PDB file of C-alpha atoms in Angstrom:
ATOM      1  CA  GLU X   1       0.035 -15.355  -2.032  1.00  0.00           C
ATOM      2  CA  PRO X   2      -3.472 -16.802  -1.578  1.00  0.00           C
ATOM      3  CA  GLU X   3      -4.966 -18.472  -4.624  1.00  0.00           C
ATOM      4  CA  VAL X   4      -8.097 -20.194  -5.833  1.00  0.00           C
ATOM      5  CA  THR X   5      -7.650 -23.923  -6.315  1.00  0.00           C
ATOM      6  CA  GLN X   6      -9.721 -26.310  -8.422  1.00  0.00           C
ATOM      7  CA  THR X   7      -9.968 -30.081  -8.697  1.00  0.00           C
ATOM      8  CA  PRO X   8      -9.700 -32.091 -10.793  1.00  0.00           C
ATOM      9  CA  SER X   9      -7.565 -30.397 -13.434  1.00  0.00           C
ATOM     10  CA  HIS X  10      -9.079 -32.628 -16.120  1.00  0.00           C
ATOM     11  CA  GLN X  11     -12.280 -34.646 -16.035  1.00  0.00           C
ATOM     12  CA  VAL X  12     -13.408 -37.017 -18.763  1.00  0.00           C
ATOM     13  CA  THR X  13     -16.975 -38.267 -18.586  1.00  0.00           C
ATOM     14  CA  GLN X  14     -19.542 -39.942 -20.766  1.00  0.00           C
ATOM     15  CA  MET X  15     -22.610 -38.137 -22.013  1.00  0.00           C
ATOM     16  CA  GLY X  16     -25.454 -38.353 -19.536  1.00  0.00           C
ATOM     17  CA  GLN X  17     -23.226 -38.781 -16.508  1.00  0.00           C
ATOM     18  CA  GLU X  18     -23.124 -36.424 -13.537  1.00  0.00           C
ATOM     19  CA  VAL X  19     -19.968 -34.501 -12.733  1.00  0.00           C
ATOM     20  CA  ILE X  20     -18.976 -32.376  -9.766  1.00  0.00           C
ATOM     21  CA  LEU X  21     -16.278 -29.772 -10.155  1.00  0.00           C
ATOM     22  CA  ARG X  22     -14.654 -28.535  -6.983  1.00  0.00           C
ATOM     23  CA  CYS X  23     -13.184 -25.204  -6.007  1.00  0.00           C
ATOM     24  CA  VAL X  24     -11.617 -23.737  -2.906  1.00  0.00           C
ATOM     25  CA  PRO X  25     -11.949 -19.943  -3.067  1.00  0.00           C
ATOM     26  CA  ILE X  26      -9.592 -17.584  -1.285  1.00  0.00           C
ATOM     27  CA  SER X  27     -10.410 -17.821   2.399  1.00  0.00           C
ATOM     28  CA  ASN X  28     -11.541 -14.252   3.145  1.00  0.00           C
ATOM     29  CA  HIS X  29     -13.512 -13.841  -0.085  1.00  0.00           C
ATOM     30  CA  LEU X  30     -17.285 -13.828   0.045  1.00  0.00           C
ATOM     31  CA  TYR X  31     -18.325 -13.694  -3.641  1.00  0.00           C
ATOM     32  CA  PHE X  32     -17.891 -16.829  -5.729  1.00  0.00           C
ATOM     33  CA  TYR X  33     -18.366 -17.410  -9.414  1.00  0.00           C
ATOM     34  CA  TRP X  34     -18.287 -20.079 -12.077  1.00  0.00           C
ATOM     35  CA  TYR X  35     -17.338 -19.281 -15.646  1.00  0.00           C
ATOM     36  CA  ARG X  36     -16.724 -21.517 -18.607  1.00  0.00           C
ATOM     37  CA  GLN X  37     -14.611 -21.179 -21.729  1.00  0.00           C
ATOM     38  CA  ILE X  38     -15.148 -23.351 -24.752  1.00  0.00           C
ATOM     39  CA  LEU X  39     -11.855 -23.951 -26.545  1.00  0.00           C
ATOM     40  CA  GLY X  40     -10.778 -20.880 -28.479  1.00  0.00           C
ATOM     41  CA  GLN X  41     -13.741 -18.798 -27.371  1.00  0.00           C
ATOM     42  CA  LYS X  42     -14.441 -16.147 -24.774  1.00  0.00           C
ATOM     43  CA  VAL X  43     -14.996 -16.646 -21.090  1.00  0.00           C
ATOM     44  CA  GLU X  44     -18.712 -16.885 -20.276  1.00  0.00           C
ATOM     45  CA  PHE X  45     -20.389 -16.196 -16.942  1.00  0.00           C
ATOM     46  CA  LEU X  46     -22.438 -19.030 -15.458  1.00  0.00           C
ATOM     47  CA  VAL X  47     -23.385 -18.119 -11.898  1.00  0.00           C
ATOM     48  CA  SER X  48     -22.492 -15.964  -8.914  1.00  0.00           C
ATOM     49  CA  PHE X  49     -22.966 -16.968  -5.294  1.00  0.00           C
ATOM     50  CA  TYR X  50     -23.067 -14.843  -2.169  1.00  0.00           C
ATOM     51  CA  ASN X  51     -24.281 -15.386   1.367  1.00  0.00           C
ATOM     52  CA  ASN X  52     -25.067 -19.040   0.644  1.00  0.00           C
ATOM     53  CA  GLU X  53     -27.321 -18.398  -2.283  1.00  0.00           C
ATOM     54  CA  ILE X  54     -27.209 -17.755  -6.002  1.00  0.00           C
ATOM     55  CA  SER X  55     -27.178 -14.016  -6.651  1.00  0.00           C
ATOM     56  CA  GLU X  56     -27.230 -14.177 -10.459  1.00  0.00           C
ATOM     57  CA  LYS X  57     -27.118 -16.773 -13.190  1.00  0.00           C
ATOM     58  CA  SER X  58     -26.875 -16.706 -16.960  1.00  0.00           C
ATOM     59  CA  GLU X  59     -29.013 -18.414 -19.578  1.00  0.00           C
ATOM     60  CA  ILE X  60     -26.377 -21.143 -19.793  1.00  0.00           C
ATOM     61  CA  PHE X  61     -27.000 -22.093 -16.163  1.00  0.00           C
ATOM     62  CA  ASP X  62     -30.122 -24.170 -16.711  1.00  0.00           C
ATOM     63  CA  ASP X  63     -31.711 -26.863 -14.548  1.00  0.00           C
ATOM     64  CA  GLN X  64     -28.865 -29.256 -15.312  1.00  0.00           C
ATOM     65  CA  PHE X  65     -26.504 -27.069 -13.296  1.00  0.00           C
ATOM     66  CA  SER X  66     -26.362 -26.488  -9.556  1.00  0.00           C
ATOM     67  CA  VAL X  67     -23.902 -24.968  -7.119  1.00  0.00           C
ATOM     68  CA  GLU X  68     -23.280 -25.630  -3.487  1.00  0.00           C
ATOM     69  CA  ARG X  69     -21.057 -24.522  -0.659  1.00  0.00           C
ATOM     70  CA  PRO X  70     -21.099 -27.739   1.368  1.00  0.00           C
ATOM     71  CA  ASP X  71     -18.734 -26.475   4.044  1.00  0.00           C
ATOM     72  CA  GLY X  72     -16.728 -23.389   4.942  1.00  0.00           C
ATOM     73  CA  SER X  73     -14.134 -23.810   2.244  1.00  0.00           C
ATOM     74  CA  ASN X  74     -15.440 -25.692  -0.811  1.00  0.00           C
ATOM     75  CA  PHE X  75     -17.611 -24.395  -3.640  1.00  0.00           C
ATOM     76  CA  THR X  76     -18.900 -26.936  -6.136  1.00  0.00           C
ATOM     77  CA  LEU X  77     -20.513 -26.947  -9.563  1.00  0.00           C
ATOM     78  CA  LYS X  78     -22.621 -29.984 -10.440  1.00  0.00           C
ATOM     79  CA  ILE X  79     -23.769 -30.883 -13.926  1.00  0.00           C
ATOM     80  CA  ARG X  80     -26.501 -33.497 -13.593  1.00  0.00           C
ATOM     81  CA  SER X  81     -26.553 -35.042 -17.044  1.00  0.00           C
ATOM     82  CA  THR X  82     -23.655 -33.915 -19.187  1.00  0.00           C
ATOM     83  CA  LYS X  83     -23.997 -33.162 -22.879  1.00  0.00           C
ATOM     84  CA  LEU X  84     -21.304 -33.050 -25.544  1.00  0.00           C
ATOM     85  CA  GLU X  85     -21.607 -29.260 -25.657  1.00  0.00           C
ATOM     86  CA  ASP X  86     -20.683 -29.031 -21.973  1.00  0.00           C
ATOM     87  CA  SER X  87     -17.093 -29.796 -22.943  1.00  0.00           C
ATOM     88  CA  ALA X  88     -15.154 -26.704 -21.907  1.00  0.00           C
ATOM     89  CA  MET X  89     -12.744 -25.285 -19.375  1.00  0.00           C
ATOM     90  CA  TYR X  90     -14.583 -24.362 -16.190  1.00  0.00           C
ATOM     91  CA  PHE X  91     -13.123 -21.614 -14.061  1.00  0.00           C
ATOM     92  CA  CYS X  92     -14.014 -20.816 -10.495  1.00  0.00           C
ATOM     93  CA  ALA X  93     -13.372 -17.277  -9.275  1.00  0.00           C
ATOM     94  CA  SER X  94     -13.753 -15.355  -6.044  1.00  0.00           C
ATOM     95  CA  SER X  95     -13.640 -11.750  -4.908  1.00  0.00           C
ATOM     96  CA  GLU X  96     -13.740  -9.736  -1.729  1.00  0.00           C
ATOM     97  CA  ALA X  97     -16.999  -8.422  -0.340  1.00  0.00           C
ATOM     98  CA  SER X  98     -15.920  -4.802  -0.436  1.00  0.00           C
ATOM     99  CA  GLY X  99     -13.062  -2.576  -1.439  1.00  0.00           C
ATOM    100  CA  ARG X 100     -11.463  -4.393  -4.373  1.00  0.00           C
ATOM    101  CA  SER X 101     -14.570  -6.501  -4.950  1.00  0.00           C
ATOM    102  CA  TYR X 102     -14.267  -5.872  -8.668  1.00  0.00           C
ATOM    103  CA  GLU X 103     -11.011  -7.849  -8.796  1.00  0.00           C
ATOM    104  CA  GLN X 104     -11.848 -11.477  -9.411  1.00  0.00           C
ATOM    105  CA  TYR X 105      -9.248 -14.146  -8.781  1.00  0.00           C
ATOM    106  CA  PHE X 106      -9.559 -17.115 -11.104  1.00  0.00           C
ATOM    107  CA  GLY X 107      -8.545 -20.668 -10.373  1.00  0.00           C
ATOM    108  CA  PRO X 108      -6.501 -22.727 -12.845  1.00  0.00           C
ATOM    109  CA  GLY X 109      -9.629 -24.343 -14.260  1.00  0.00           C
ATOM    110  CA  THR X 110     -11.007 -27.830 -14.789  1.00  0.00           C
ATOM    111  CA  ARG X 111     -11.001 -29.100 -18.344  1.00  0.00           C
ATOM    112  CA  LEU X 112     -14.201 -31.106 -18.813  1.00  0.00           C
ATOM    113  CA  THR X 113     -14.353 -33.472 -21.756  1.00  0.00           C
ATOM    114  CA  VAL X 114     -17.689 -35.140 -22.476  1.00  0.00           C
ATOM    115  CA  THR X 115     -17.521 -38.133 -24.826  1.00  0.00           C
TER     116      THR X 115
ATOM    117  CA  GLY U   1     -28.055  -7.620 -25.717  1.00  0.00           C
ATOM    118  CA  GLN U   2     -24.521  -7.363 -24.420  1.00  0.00           C
ATOM    119  CA  SER U   3     -21.611  -6.983 -26.788  1.00  0.00           C
ATOM    120  CA  LEU U   4     -17.962  -6.097 -26.444  1.00  0.00           C
ATOM    121  CA  GLU U   5     -15.770  -5.564 -29.475  1.00  0.00           C
ATOM    122  CA  GLN U   6     -12.012  -5.838 -29.489  1.00  0.00           C
ATOM    123  CA  PRO U   7      -9.505  -6.725 -32.228  1.00  0.00           C
ATOM    124  CA  SER U   8      -8.918 -10.449 -32.577  1.00  0.00           C
ATOM    125  CA  GLU U   9      -5.154 -10.239 -33.055  1.00  0.00           C
ATOM    126  CA  VAL U  10      -2.350  -7.725 -32.617  1.00  0.00           C
ATOM    127  CA  THR U  11       1.362  -8.124 -33.299  1.00  0.00           C
ATOM    128  CA  ALA U  12       3.995  -5.798 -31.838  1.00  0.00           C
ATOM    129  CA  VAL U  13       7.747  -5.658 -31.458  1.00  0.00           C
ATOM    130  CA  GLU U  14       9.552  -6.233 -28.185  1.00  0.00           C
ATOM    131  CA  GLY U  15      10.171  -2.920 -26.425  1.00  0.00           C
ATOM    132  CA  ALA U  16       7.376  -1.146 -28.275  1.00  0.00           C
ATOM    133  CA  ILE U  17       3.996   0.160 -27.078  1.00  0.00           C
ATOM    134  CA  VAL U  18       0.682  -1.424 -28.041  1.00  0.00           C
ATOM    135  CA  GLN U  19      -2.898  -0.302 -27.469  1.00  0.00           C
ATOM    136  CA  ILE U  20      -5.803  -2.736 -27.392  1.00  0.00           C
ATOM    137  CA  ASN U  21      -9.191  -1.103 -27.829  1.00  0.00           C
ATOM    138  CA  CYS U  22     -12.543  -2.228 -26.505  1.00  0.00           C
ATOM    139  CA  THR U  23     -15.990  -0.857 -27.256  1.00  0.00           C
ATOM    140  CA  TYR U  24     -19.035  -2.095 -25.418  1.00  0.00           C
ATOM    141  CA  GLN U  25     -22.797  -2.112 -25.532  1.00  0.00           C
ATOM    142  CA  THR U  26     -24.335  -3.411 -22.334  1.00  0.00           C
ATOM    143  CA  SER U  27     -27.614  -2.943 -20.539  1.00  0.00           C
ATOM    144  CA  GLY U  28     -25.852  -1.766 -17.389  1.00  0.00           C
ATOM    145  CA  PHE U  29     -22.362  -0.506 -16.699  1.00  0.00           C
ATOM    146  CA  TYR U  30     -20.433  -0.362 -13.478  1.00  0.00           C
ATOM    147  CA  GLY U  31     -16.881  -0.719 -14.710  1.00  0.00           C
ATOM    148  CA  LEU U  32     -14.468  -2.074 -17.306  1.00  0.00           C
ATOM    149  CA  SER U  33     -11.818  -4.643 -16.408  1.00  0.00           C
ATOM    150  CA  TRP U  34      -8.915  -6.113 -18.305  1.00  0.00           C
ATOM    151  CA  TYR U  35      -7.667  -9.667 -17.887  1.00  0.00           C
ATOM    152  CA  GLN U  36      -4.629 -11.428 -19.287  1.00  0.00           C
ATOM    153  CA  GLN U  37      -4.729 -15.095 -20.218  1.00  0.00           C
ATOM    154  CA  HIS U  38      -1.761 -17.138 -21.336  1.00  0.00           C
ATOM    155  CA  ASP U  39      -2.436 -20.261 -23.397  1.00  0.00           C
ATOM    156  CA  GLY U  40      -3.870 -22.963 -21.145  1.00  0.00           C
ATOM    157  CA  GLY U  41      -3.915 -20.626 -18.168  1.00  0.00           C
ATOM    158  CA  ALA U  42      -6.479 -18.818 -16.070  1.00  0.00           C
ATOM    159  CA  PRO U  43      -7.519 -15.197 -16.619  1.00  0.00           C
ATOM    160  CA  THR U  44      -5.461 -12.857 -14.452  1.00  0.00           C
ATOM    161  CA  PHE U  45      -6.742  -9.450 -13.378  1.00  0.00           C
ATOM    162  CA  LEU U  46      -4.823  -6.483 -14.790  1.00  0.00           C
ATOM    163  CA  SER U  47      -6.881  -3.360 -14.197  1.00  0.00           C
ATOM    164  CA  TYR U  48     -10.296  -1.837 -13.562  1.00  0.00           C
ATOM    165  CA  ASN U  49     -11.847   1.501 -14.509  1.00  0.00           C
ATOM    166  CA  ALA U  50     -15.126   2.643 -13.050  1.00  0.00           C
ATOM    167  CA  LEU U  51     -14.672   6.324 -13.861  1.00  0.00           C
ATOM    168  CA  ASP U  52     -13.413   8.161 -16.936  1.00  0.00           C
ATOM    169  CA  GLY U  53      -9.692   8.553 -17.232  1.00  0.00           C
ATOM    170  CA  LEU U  54      -6.431   6.710 -17.139  1.00  0.00           C
ATOM    171  CA  GLU U  55      -5.326   4.169 -14.536  1.00  0.00           C
ATOM    172  CA  GLU U  56      -1.650   3.259 -14.487  1.00  0.00           C
ATOM    173  CA  THR U  57      -0.145   0.116 -13.011  1.00  0.00           C
ATOM    174  CA  GLY U  58       3.495  -0.288 -13.898  1.00  0.00           C
ATOM    175  CA  ARG U  59       3.907  -0.997 -17.607  1.00  0.00           C
ATOM    176  CA  PHE U  60       0.149  -1.363 -18.071  1.00  0.00           C
ATOM    177  CA  SER U  61      -2.370   1.472 -18.258  1.00  0.00           C
ATOM    178  CA  SER U  62      -6.087   1.377 -18.885  1.00  0.00           C
ATOM    179  CA  PHE U  63      -8.379   4.131 -20.085  1.00  0.00           C
ATOM    180  CA  LEU U  64     -12.136   4.546 -19.992  1.00  0.00           C
ATOM    181  CA  SER U  65     -14.556   6.937 -21.645  1.00  0.00           C
ATOM    182  CA  ARG U  66     -18.063   6.180 -20.418  1.00  0.00           C
ATOM    183  CA  SER U  67     -19.670   8.660 -22.810  1.00  0.00           C
ATOM    184  CA  ASP U  68     -18.071   6.839 -25.757  1.00  0.00           C
ATOM    185  CA  SER U  69     -18.553   3.337 -24.292  1.00  0.00           C
ATOM    186  CA  TYR U  70     -14.890   2.839 -25.037  1.00  0.00           C
ATOM    187  CA  GLY U  71     -11.760   1.813 -23.266  1.00  0.00           C
ATOM    188  CA  TYR U  72      -8.273   0.648 -24.032  1.00  0.00           C
ATOM    189  CA  LEU U  73      -5.376  -1.207 -22.491  1.00  0.00           C
ATOM    190  CA  LEU U  74      -1.930   0.231 -23.114  1.00  0.00           C
ATOM    191  CA  LEU U  75       1.110  -1.978 -22.726  1.00  0.00           C
ATOM    192  CA  GLN U  76       4.494  -0.275 -22.676  1.00  0.00           C
ATOM    193  CA  GLU U  77       8.023  -1.648 -22.987  1.00  0.00           C
ATOM    194  CA  LEU U  78       6.661  -4.876 -24.382  1.00  0.00           C
ATOM    195  CA  GLN U  79       8.320  -8.081 -23.293  1.00  0.00           C
ATOM    196  CA  MET U  80       8.107 -11.527 -24.872  1.00  0.00           C
ATOM    197  CA  LYS U  81       6.204 -12.756 -21.812  1.00  0.00           C
ATOM    198  CA  ASP U  82       3.420 -10.304 -22.636  1.00  0.00           C
ATOM    199  CA  SER U  83       2.400 -12.592 -25.510  1.00  0.00           C
ATOM    200  CA  ALA U  84      -1.053 -13.693 -24.376  1.00  0.00           C
ATOM    201  CA  SER U  85      -4.734 -13.039 -24.913  1.00  0.00           C
ATOM    202  CA  TYR U  86      -6.189  -9.909 -23.384  1.00  0.00           C
ATOM    203  CA  PHE U  87      -9.879  -9.677 -22.547  1.00  0.00           C
ATOM    204  CA  CYS U  88     -11.906  -6.629 -21.713  1.00  0.00           C
ATOM    205  CA  ALA U  89     -14.805  -7.387 -19.407  1.00  0.00           C
ATOM    206  CA  VAL U  90     -17.726  -5.284 -18.287  1.00  0.00           C
ATOM    207  CA  ARG U  91     -19.240  -5.445 -14.860  1.00  0.00           C
ATOM    208  CA  ASP U  92     -22.815  -4.952 -15.938  1.00  0.00           C
ATOM    209  CA  SER U  93     -24.701  -5.750 -12.794  1.00  0.00           C
ATOM    210  CA  GLY U  94     -25.204  -3.775  -9.644  1.00  0.00           C
ATOM    211  CA  ALA U  95     -25.333  -4.641  -5.990  1.00  0.00           C
ATOM    212  CA  GLY U  96     -25.376  -8.322  -5.123  1.00  0.00           C
ATOM    213  CA  SER U  97     -23.237  -9.551  -7.965  1.00  0.00           C
ATOM    214  CA  TYR U  98     -20.111  -8.574  -9.777  1.00  0.00           C
ATOM    215  CA  GLN U  99     -20.535 -10.844 -12.762  1.00  0.00           C
ATOM    216  CA  LEU U 100     -18.361 -10.073 -15.735  1.00  0.00           C
ATOM    217  CA  THR U 101     -19.273 -10.116 -19.411  1.00  0.00           C
ATOM    218  CA  PHE U 102     -16.128 -10.784 -21.391  1.00  0.00           C
ATOM    219  CA  GLY U 103     -15.123  -9.754 -24.875  1.00  0.00           C
ATOM    220  CA  LYS U 104     -13.782 -12.359 -27.303  1.00  0.00           C
ATOM    221  CA  GLY U 105     -10.209 -11.452 -26.515  1.00  0.00           C
ATOM    222  CA  THR U 106      -7.237 -10.018 -28.387  1.00  0.00           C
ATOM    223  CA  LYS U 107      -4.324 -12.325 -29.033  1.00  0.00           C
ATOM    224  CA  LEU U 108      -1.130 -10.302 -28.662  1.00  0.00           C
ATOM    225  CA  SER U 109       2.015 -11.653 -30.243  1.00  0.00           C
ATOM    226  CA  VAL U 110       5.257  -9.953 -29.260  1.00  0.00           C
ATOM    227  CA  ILE U 111       8.049 -10.522 -31.749  1.00  0.00           C
ATOM    228  CA  PRO U 112      11.785  -9.856 -31.328  1.00  0.00           C
TER     229      PRO U 112
END
């Protein structure tokens, strides 16, 4: 069964450093998302991406964040200058363009620890 | 603002039936989803309701009442592996994005 993959599974970085989280969505999906989940809390929407551009973003997704689809398979989330409060699990998700577009498939997540 | 309310914890006995409720207040509404998340795992899609009524998928059913801004997830014939957190999530945006706003989750503990 096709699945969303994410790398790395765990990233430790120092405050102020840049990190890039990588995702490979399911191949025939056209909508891509990033969510984050601070330990013990709910999943929060960051950004959605369709047709090579951001379609929506939340208040969390400020100028420190950016997304990119550098090639036909990867989808990345960059945090330019990490803060302690960026420590969280980051999930990538994807969905079809039509039909069951409401069903989002989540990757296993990248645990980001900012020290 | 957006808010979804669901119980924080529920405990039920193996083999029993449990209902997890969700009420929502969102600026837009296009559908209510349910996701399951085991500890340390990723959210997994369970069901989606865009219209009023009951949707059944195996042991899991989900109900929606748009007029009451209310839905529930019903789990039947509970198994130990059903112990997990269950999140309701509203699709509150229209064409161009299917972003989800999640509730805080209900931790279900299934006991023997």
